Coordinates of C-alpha atoms in Angstrom, one line a residue:
M1341 CA 6.2 10.5 -4.6
E1342 CA 3.3 11.1 -2.4
A1343 CA 0.0 12.2 -3.8
S1344 CA -0.6 15.5 -2.2
Y1345 CA 1.5 18.2 -3.7
V1346 CA 2.8 17.3 -7.2
F1347 CA 0.1 19.2 -9.2
Y1348 CA 1.3 22.6 -8.2
V1349 CA 5.0 22.3 -8.9
D1350 CA 5.3 24.3 -12.1
N1351 CA 3.7 27.5 -13.4
N1352 CA 3.5 29.5 -10.2
Q1353 CA 1.5 32.2 -11.9
S1354 CA -1.1 29.6 -12.9
Y1355 CA -1.2 28.3 -9.3
V1356 CA -1.9 31.9 -8.0
E1357 CA -4.7 32.3 -10.4
E1358 CA -6.3 29.0 -9.5
H1359 CA -5.6 29.6 -5.8
L1360 CA -7.5 32.9 -5.9
Y1361 CA -10.3 31.3 -7.9
F1362 CA -10.9 28.5 -5.5
E1363 CA -10.4 30.7 -2.4
D1364 CA -13.3 32.8 -3.6
N1365 CA -15.4 29.7 -4.7
I1366 CA -15.4 27.2 -1.8
D1367 CA -18.6 25.3 -2.6
G1368 CA -20.2 22.0 -2.0
F1369 CA -17.3 20.2 -3.7
G1370 CA -14.8 21.5 -1.2
I1371 CA -17.0 20.6 1.7
T1372 CA -17.6 17.1 0.2
M1373 CA -13.8 16.5 -0.3
A1374 CA -13.1 17.6 3.3
F1375 CA -15.6 15.2 4.6
L1376 CA -14.2 12.4 2.4
Y1377 CA -10.7 13.1 3.6
L1378 CA -11.9 12.9 7.2
M1379 CA -13.6 9.6 6.6
V1380 CA -10.6 8.1 4.8
C1381 CA -8.4 9.3 7.7
I1382 CA -10.7 7.8 10.4
V1383 CA -11.2 4.5 8.6
G1384 CA -7.5 4.2 7.8
L1385 CA -6.3 4.9 11.3
A1386 CA -8.9 2.7 13.0
G1387 CA -8.5 -0.2 10.5
N1388 CA -4.7 -0.3 10.6
C1389 CA -4.6 0.2 14.4
L1390 CA -6.9 -2.9 14.6
V1391 CA -4.5 -4.9 12.4
I1392 CA -1.5 -3.9 14.5
I1393 CA -3.2 -4.8 17.8
A1394 CA -4.4 -8.1 16.3
I1395 CA -0.9 -9.0 15.3
L1396 CA 0.8 -7.9 18.5
K1397 CA -1.8 -9.3 20.9
L1398 CA -3.1 -12.5 19.1
D1399 CA -0.6 -13.5 16.4
K1400 CA 2.6 -12.2 18.0
M1401 CA 4.3 -12.1 14.6
S1402 CA 4.4 -15.8 14.4
S1403 CA 5.3 -15.9 10.7
S1404 CA 7.1 -13.9 8.1
T1405 CA 3.7 -13.0 6.5
T1406 CA 2.4 -11.3 9.6
V1407 CA 5.7 -9.4 10.1
Y1408 CA 5.2 -7.9 6.6
I1409 CA 1.5 -7.2 7.4
F1410 CA 2.5 -5.5 10.6
N1411 CA 4.9 -3.2 8.8
L1412 CA 2.4 -2.6 6.0
A1413 CA -0.3 -1.6 8.6
L1414 CA 2.2 0.6 10.5
A1415 CA 3.2 2.4 7.3
D1416 CA -0.4 2.8 6.2
G1417 CA -1.4 4.1 9.6
L1418 CA 1.4 6.7 9.7
F1419 CA 0.5 7.6 6.1
M1420 CA -2.9 8.6 7.4
V1421 CA -1.3 11.0 10.0
G1422 CA -0.3 13.4 7.2
L1423 CA -3.8 13.4 5.7
P1424 CA -5.3 16.2 7.9
F1425 CA -2.4 18.5 6.8
I1426 CA -3.1 17.8 3.2
A1427 CA -6.9 18.1 3.7
S1428 CA -6.4 21.5 5.3
Q1429 CA -4.2 22.7 2.4
N1430 CA -6.7 21.6 -0.2
F1431 CA -9.7 23.0 1.7
K1432 CA -8.1 26.4 2.5
N1433 CA -6.0 26.5 -0.8
R1434 CA -2.9 27.4 1.2
W1435 CA -0.4 25.9 3.5
V1436 CA -0.7 27.4 7.0
F1437 CA 1.8 25.3 9.0
G1438 CA 5.1 26.9 8.0
N1439 CA 8.0 25.8 5.8
T1440 CA 9.6 23.4 8.3
A1441 CA 6.4 21.5 8.8
C1442 CA 6.0 21.3 5.1
K1443 CA 9.3 19.5 4.7
V1444 CA 8.7 17.2 7.7
V1445 CA 5.2 16.2 6.7
M1446 CA 6.0 15.6 3.1
V1447 CA 9.2 13.5 3.8
L1448 CA 7.4 11.4 6.4
D1449 CA 4.5 11.1 3.9
G1450 CA 6.8 9.8 1.2
I1451 CA 8.6 7.4 3.5
N1452 CA 5.3 5.8 4.6
Q1453 CA 4.0 5.6 1.1
F1454 CA 7.0 3.9 -0.3
T1455 CA 7.3 1.5 2.7
S1456 CA 3.7 0.5 2.2
V1457 CA 4.2 -0.4 -1.4
F1458 CA 7.5 -2.1 -0.8
C1459 CA 6.0 -4.3 2.1
L1460 CA 3.2 -5.3 -0.1
T1461 CA 5.6 -6.3 -2.8
A1462 CA 7.7 -8.3 -0.3
M1463 CA 4.5 -10.1 0.8
S1464 CA 3.8 -11.2 -2.8
I1465 CA 7.3 -12.7 -3.0
D1466 CA 7.0 -14.3 0.4
R1467 CA 3.7 -16.0 -0.5
Y1468 CA 5.2 -17.3 -3.7
M1469 CA 8.1 -18.8 -1.8
A1470 CA 5.7 -20.3 0.7
L1471 CA 4.0 -22.3 -2.0
A1472 CA 6.6 -22.9 -4.7
E1473 CA 9.5 -24.2 -2.6
P1474 CA 8.6 -24.1 1.1
L1475 CA 11.6 -26.2 2.2
R1476 CA 14.1 -24.5 0.0
F1477 CA 13.1 -21.0 1.1
A1478 CA 12.4 -21.9 4.8
C1479 CA 15.4 -20.0 6.0
W1480 CA 14.2 -16.8 4.2
R1481 CA 10.7 -17.0 5.7
T1482 CA 11.5 -16.9 9.3
P1483 CA 10.1 -14.0 11.4
R1484 CA 13.6 -12.8 12.2
C1485 CA 14.6 -12.6 8.5
A1486 CA 11.3 -10.8 7.7
K1487 CA 12.0 -8.2 10.4
V1488 CA 15.5 -7.6 8.9
I1489 CA 14.0 -7.2 5.4
S1490 CA 11.3 -4.9 6.7
A1491 CA 13.8 -2.7 8.4
S1492 CA 15.8 -2.5 5.2
L1493 CA 12.6 -1.5 3.3
W1494 CA 12.0 1.4 5.7
F1495 CA 15.7 2.5 5.3
F1496 CA 15.4 2.2 1.5
S1497 CA 12.2 4.3 1.5
L1498 CA 14.1 7.0 3.4
L1499 CA 16.9 7.0 0.8
T1500 CA 14.3 7.2 -1.9
I1501 CA 12.6 10.3 -0.7
L1502 CA 15.6 12.0 1.0
P1503 CA 17.0 13.6 -2.2
M1504 CA 13.7 15.4 -2.7
A1505 CA 13.5 16.7 0.9
F1506 CA 15.6 19.8 0.0
H1507 CA 13.1 20.8 -2.8
F1508 CA 10.0 20.9 -0.5
T1509 CA 8.9 24.5 0.2
A1510 CA 5.9 26.5 1.2
D1511 CA 7.3 29.8 -0.1
H1512 CA 4.6 30.1 -2.8
G1513 CA 1.8 29.5 -0.2
F1514 CA 1.4 25.9 -1.1
C1515 CA 3.5 23.0 0.2
S1516 CA 5.1 21.5 -2.9
P1517 CA 8.5 20.5 -4.4
D1518 CA 10.1 23.4 -6.3
F1519 CA 12.2 22.3 -9.3
A1520 CA 14.2 24.6 -11.5
T1521 CA 13.0 23.1 -14.8
D1522 CA 10.2 21.0 -16.2
T1523 CA 12.8 18.5 -17.4
L1524 CA 14.1 17.9 -13.9
W1525 CA 10.6 17.5 -12.6
L1526 CA 9.8 15.0 -15.3
G1527 CA 12.9 13.0 -14.3
V1528 CA 11.8 12.9 -10.7
L1529 CA 8.2 12.0 -11.5
S1530 CA 9.4 9.2 -13.8
Y1531 CA 11.8 8.0 -11.1
T1532 CA 9.1 7.8 -8.5
F1533 CA 6.6 6.2 -10.9
I1534 CA 9.1 3.4 -11.7
I1535 CA 10.2 2.8 -8.1
G1536 CA 6.9 3.4 -6.4
F1537 CA 4.4 1.8 -8.9
A1538 CA 5.6 0.2 -12.1
I1539 CA 8.2 -2.2 -10.6
P1540 CA 6.2 -3.2 -7.5
F1541 CA 3.1 -3.7 -9.7
M1542 CA 4.9 -6.0 -12.1
V1543 CA 6.5 -8.0 -9.3
M1544 CA 3.2 -8.5 -7.6
M1545 CA 1.5 -9.6 -10.9
V1546 CA 4.4 -12.1 -11.7
S1547 CA 4.5 -13.4 -8.1
Y1548 CA 0.8 -14.0 -7.8
A1549 CA 0.5 -15.5 -11.3
A1550 CA 3.4 -17.9 -10.6
M1551 CA 1.8 -18.7 -7.2
L1552 CA -1.5 -19.6 -8.9
I1553 CA 0.2 -21.8 -11.5
S1554 CA 2.2 -23.5 -8.8
L1555 CA -0.9 -24.2 -6.7
R1556 CA -2.7 -25.7 -9.7
C1557 CA 0.3 -27.9 -10.5
R1558 CA 0.5 -29.2 -6.9
Q1559 CA -3.2 -30.2 -7.0
K1560 CA -2.5 -32.4 -10.0
L1561 CA -0.1 -34.5 -7.8
F1562 CA -3.1 -35.7 -5.7
S1563 CA -4.6 -38.9 -7.1
A1564 CA -8.0 -38.2 -5.7
P1565 CA -10.0 -34.9 -6.3
N1566 CA -9.0 -32.4 -3.7
H1567 CA -12.0 -30.2 -2.8
E1568 CA -10.0 -28.4 -0.2
G1569 CA -7.3 -27.5 -2.7
R1570 CA -10.0 -26.2 -5.1
R1571 CA -11.5 -24.1 -2.4
L1572 CA -8.0 -22.7 -1.5
E1573 CA -7.3 -21.9 -5.2
Q1574 CA -10.6 -20.0 -5.5
Q1575 CA -9.9 -18.1 -2.3
L1576 CA -6.4 -17.3 -3.4
T1577 CA -7.5 -16.2 -6.9
K1578 CA -10.0 -13.7 -5.3
M1579 CA -7.3 -12.4 -3.1
V1580 CA -4.9 -11.9 -6.0
V1581 CA -7.4 -10.1 -8.2
A1582 CA -8.5 -7.9 -5.3
V1583 CA -5.0 -6.8 -4.3
V1584 CA -3.8 -6.1 -7.8
V1585 CA -6.9 -4.4 -9.0
V1586 CA -7.3 -2.2 -5.9
F1587 CA -3.6 -1.2 -5.9
G1588 CA -3.8 -0.3 -9.6
M1589 CA -7.1 1.6 -9.2
C1590 CA -5.8 3.6 -6.3
W1591 CA -2.4 4.6 -7.6
L1592 CA -2.5 4.7 -11.4
P1593 CA -4.9 7.7 -11.6
F1594 CA -2.5 9.8 -9.4
Y1595 CA 0.5 9.2 -11.6
I1596 CA -1.6 9.8 -14.8
F1597 CA -2.7 13.2 -13.5
N1598 CA 0.9 14.1 -12.6
F1599 CA 2.2 13.3 -16.0
L1600 CA -0.8 15.2 -17.6
S1601 CA -0.1 18.2 -15.5
L1602 CA 3.3 18.7 -17.2
H1603 CA 1.5 19.5 -20.5
Y1604 CA -0.7 22.3 -19.2
N1605 CA 0.4 25.9 -18.9
S1606 CA -2.7 26.7 -16.9
F1607 CA -5.2 24.6 -15.0
F1608 CA -8.9 24.7 -15.4
P1609 CA -11.3 23.9 -12.4
S1610 CA -12.5 20.5 -13.6
F1611 CA -8.9 19.3 -14.0
V1612 CA -8.0 20.5 -10.5
R1613 CA -11.0 18.9 -8.9
A1614 CA -10.3 15.6 -10.8
F1615 CA -6.8 15.7 -9.5
E1616 CA -7.9 16.3 -5.9
F1617 CA -10.1 13.2 -6.2
A1618 CA -7.1 11.2 -7.6
V1619 CA -5.1 12.3 -4.5
L1620 CA -7.9 11.1 -2.2
L1621 CA -8.0 7.8 -4.1
S1622 CA -4.3 7.3 -3.5
Y1623 CA -4.7 7.8 0.2
S1624 CA -7.7 5.4 0.2
W1625 CA -5.3 2.6 -0.6
S1626 CA -4.0 2.7 2.9
C1627 CA -7.5 2.2 4.4
A1628 CA -8.4 -0.4 1.8
N1629 CA -5.8 -3.0 3.1
P1630 CA -7.6 -3.7 6.5
I1631 CA -10.9 -4.1 4.6
L1632 CA -9.2 -6.6 2.3
Y1633 CA -7.9 -8.5 5.4
A1634 CA -11.4 -8.6 6.9
C1635 CA -13.0 -9.8 3.6
L1636 CA -10.4 -12.3 2.4
S1637 CA -8.6 -13.6 5.5
D1638 CA -10.2 -16.2 7.8
T1639 CA -7.5 -15.6 10.4
F1640 CA -7.9 -11.9 10.5
R1641 CA -11.7 -12.2 10.6
R1642 CA -11.3 -14.3 13.7
H1643 CA -8.8 -11.9 15.2
F1644 CA -11.0 -8.9 14.5
R1645 CA -14.0 -10.7 16.1
T1646 CA -11.9 -11.5 19.2
L1647 CA -10.8 -7.9 19.6
L1648 CA -14.2 -6.3 18.9
C1649 CA -16.3 -9.0 20.6
P1650 CA -14.2 -10.3 23.5
G1651 CA -16.8 -13.0 24.4
I1652 CA -15.9 -14.8 21.2
K1653 CA -12.8 -17.0 21.5
S1654 CA -10.5 -16.9 18.5
C1655 CA -8.2 -19.7 17.3
P1656 CA -4.5 -18.8 17.8
G1657 CA -2.3 -18.0 14.8
V1658 CA -0.7 -21.1 13.3
Q1659 CA 3.0 -20.9 12.6
C1660 CA 4.5 -22.3 9.5
S1661 CA 5.5 -25.9 10.2
V1662 CA 7.8 -26.4 7.2
E1663 CA 10.7 -27.7 9.4
Q1664 CA 8.4 -30.5 10.7
Y1665 CA 7.8 -32.0 7.3
D1666 CA 8.9 -35.6 6.6
Q1667 CA 11.1 -35.1 3.6
N1668 CA 10.6 -38.7 2.5
D1669 CA 6.8 -38.5 2.3
T1670 CA 5.8 -36.3 -0.6
K1671 CA 2.0 -36.6 0.0
T1672 CA 2.3 -35.8 3.7
K1673 CA 4.3 -32.7 2.9
L1674 CA 1.7 -31.6 0.4
K1675 CA -1.2 -32.1 2.8
L1676 CA 0.6 -30.3 5.6
L1677 CA 1.5 -27.6 3.2
F1678 CA -2.1 -27.1 2.0
L1679 CA -3.1 -26.9 5.7
D1680 CA -0.5 -24.3 6.6
L1681 CA -1.2 -22.3 3.5
K1682 CA -4.9 -22.3 4.2
R1683 CA -4.5 -21.1 7.8
N1684 CA -1.7 -18.6 7.6
D1685 CA 0.8 -18.1 4.8
L1686 CA -1.5 -17.2 1.8
E1687 CA -3.9 -15.1 3.8
L1688 CA -3.5 -11.4 3.8

């Protein structure tokens, strides 16, 4: 359920009262939020477009990981497209684009949001398979298979949001879903929370935890101290913590405020403003991903430098060479595995 409209579902009279209050009291907070919305939109579009260009031009989708990153960046970039409509609604305290536009924008918004979360979840599973059993899962980690899975995730996102498309309306002056009862709305909110946050968050935590455990166990197989393995483990740990923490911080407040809104018969200004900030925070997730790539991925740092500074030559993307391993040489497999994981598979 996307973050832009849930708060005004119930209690239309309360909405009208708050609508009139804020329409007559557009102050520094409204201007500040409009500016922040604009910044998130610009950073999100620019960052995700840079990721998409880097993958298409330099990496050319050479691995399953970059296929998922491409679809994640595409979903995040399209998610930003709906942000100006939401910013306009919040700033003007009314929807001015018509009922049809309301349905279209919110459906596309929901599809892109769910696809972004689903692709990130698929990436966590993909990274675990790359480290735990690279030979066993090699057939599942081809770019072609990743493209099929990504297309399925887009279709599943459409099916997830489609039942709610008929409930989007701008009849009350604000683009929001209109449900007959609070019980029905609670069911929809619980459904979207479980599908769009709880399950993906748990899968990511389990996958990354298992990946770290597997990496540590593999290091013990080396007779001599492996400094490169330790460096990779530290880099991976930072990446895991960053992804999980940022995802939780950006999306959990939004769902908390939605559940809290069910217990209020009327909304006071501080609650409305806090909820608007939670909405902005949820959109910020889509512009945080490119920043994580730049900070935590050596490969994407090289790609970004190549695109932004053409005079600097970047190393080409390295494809996973699982199929080239000598299955009778355990140590050779492990060394090659660490090299491939370092360069490609475990990076964002």
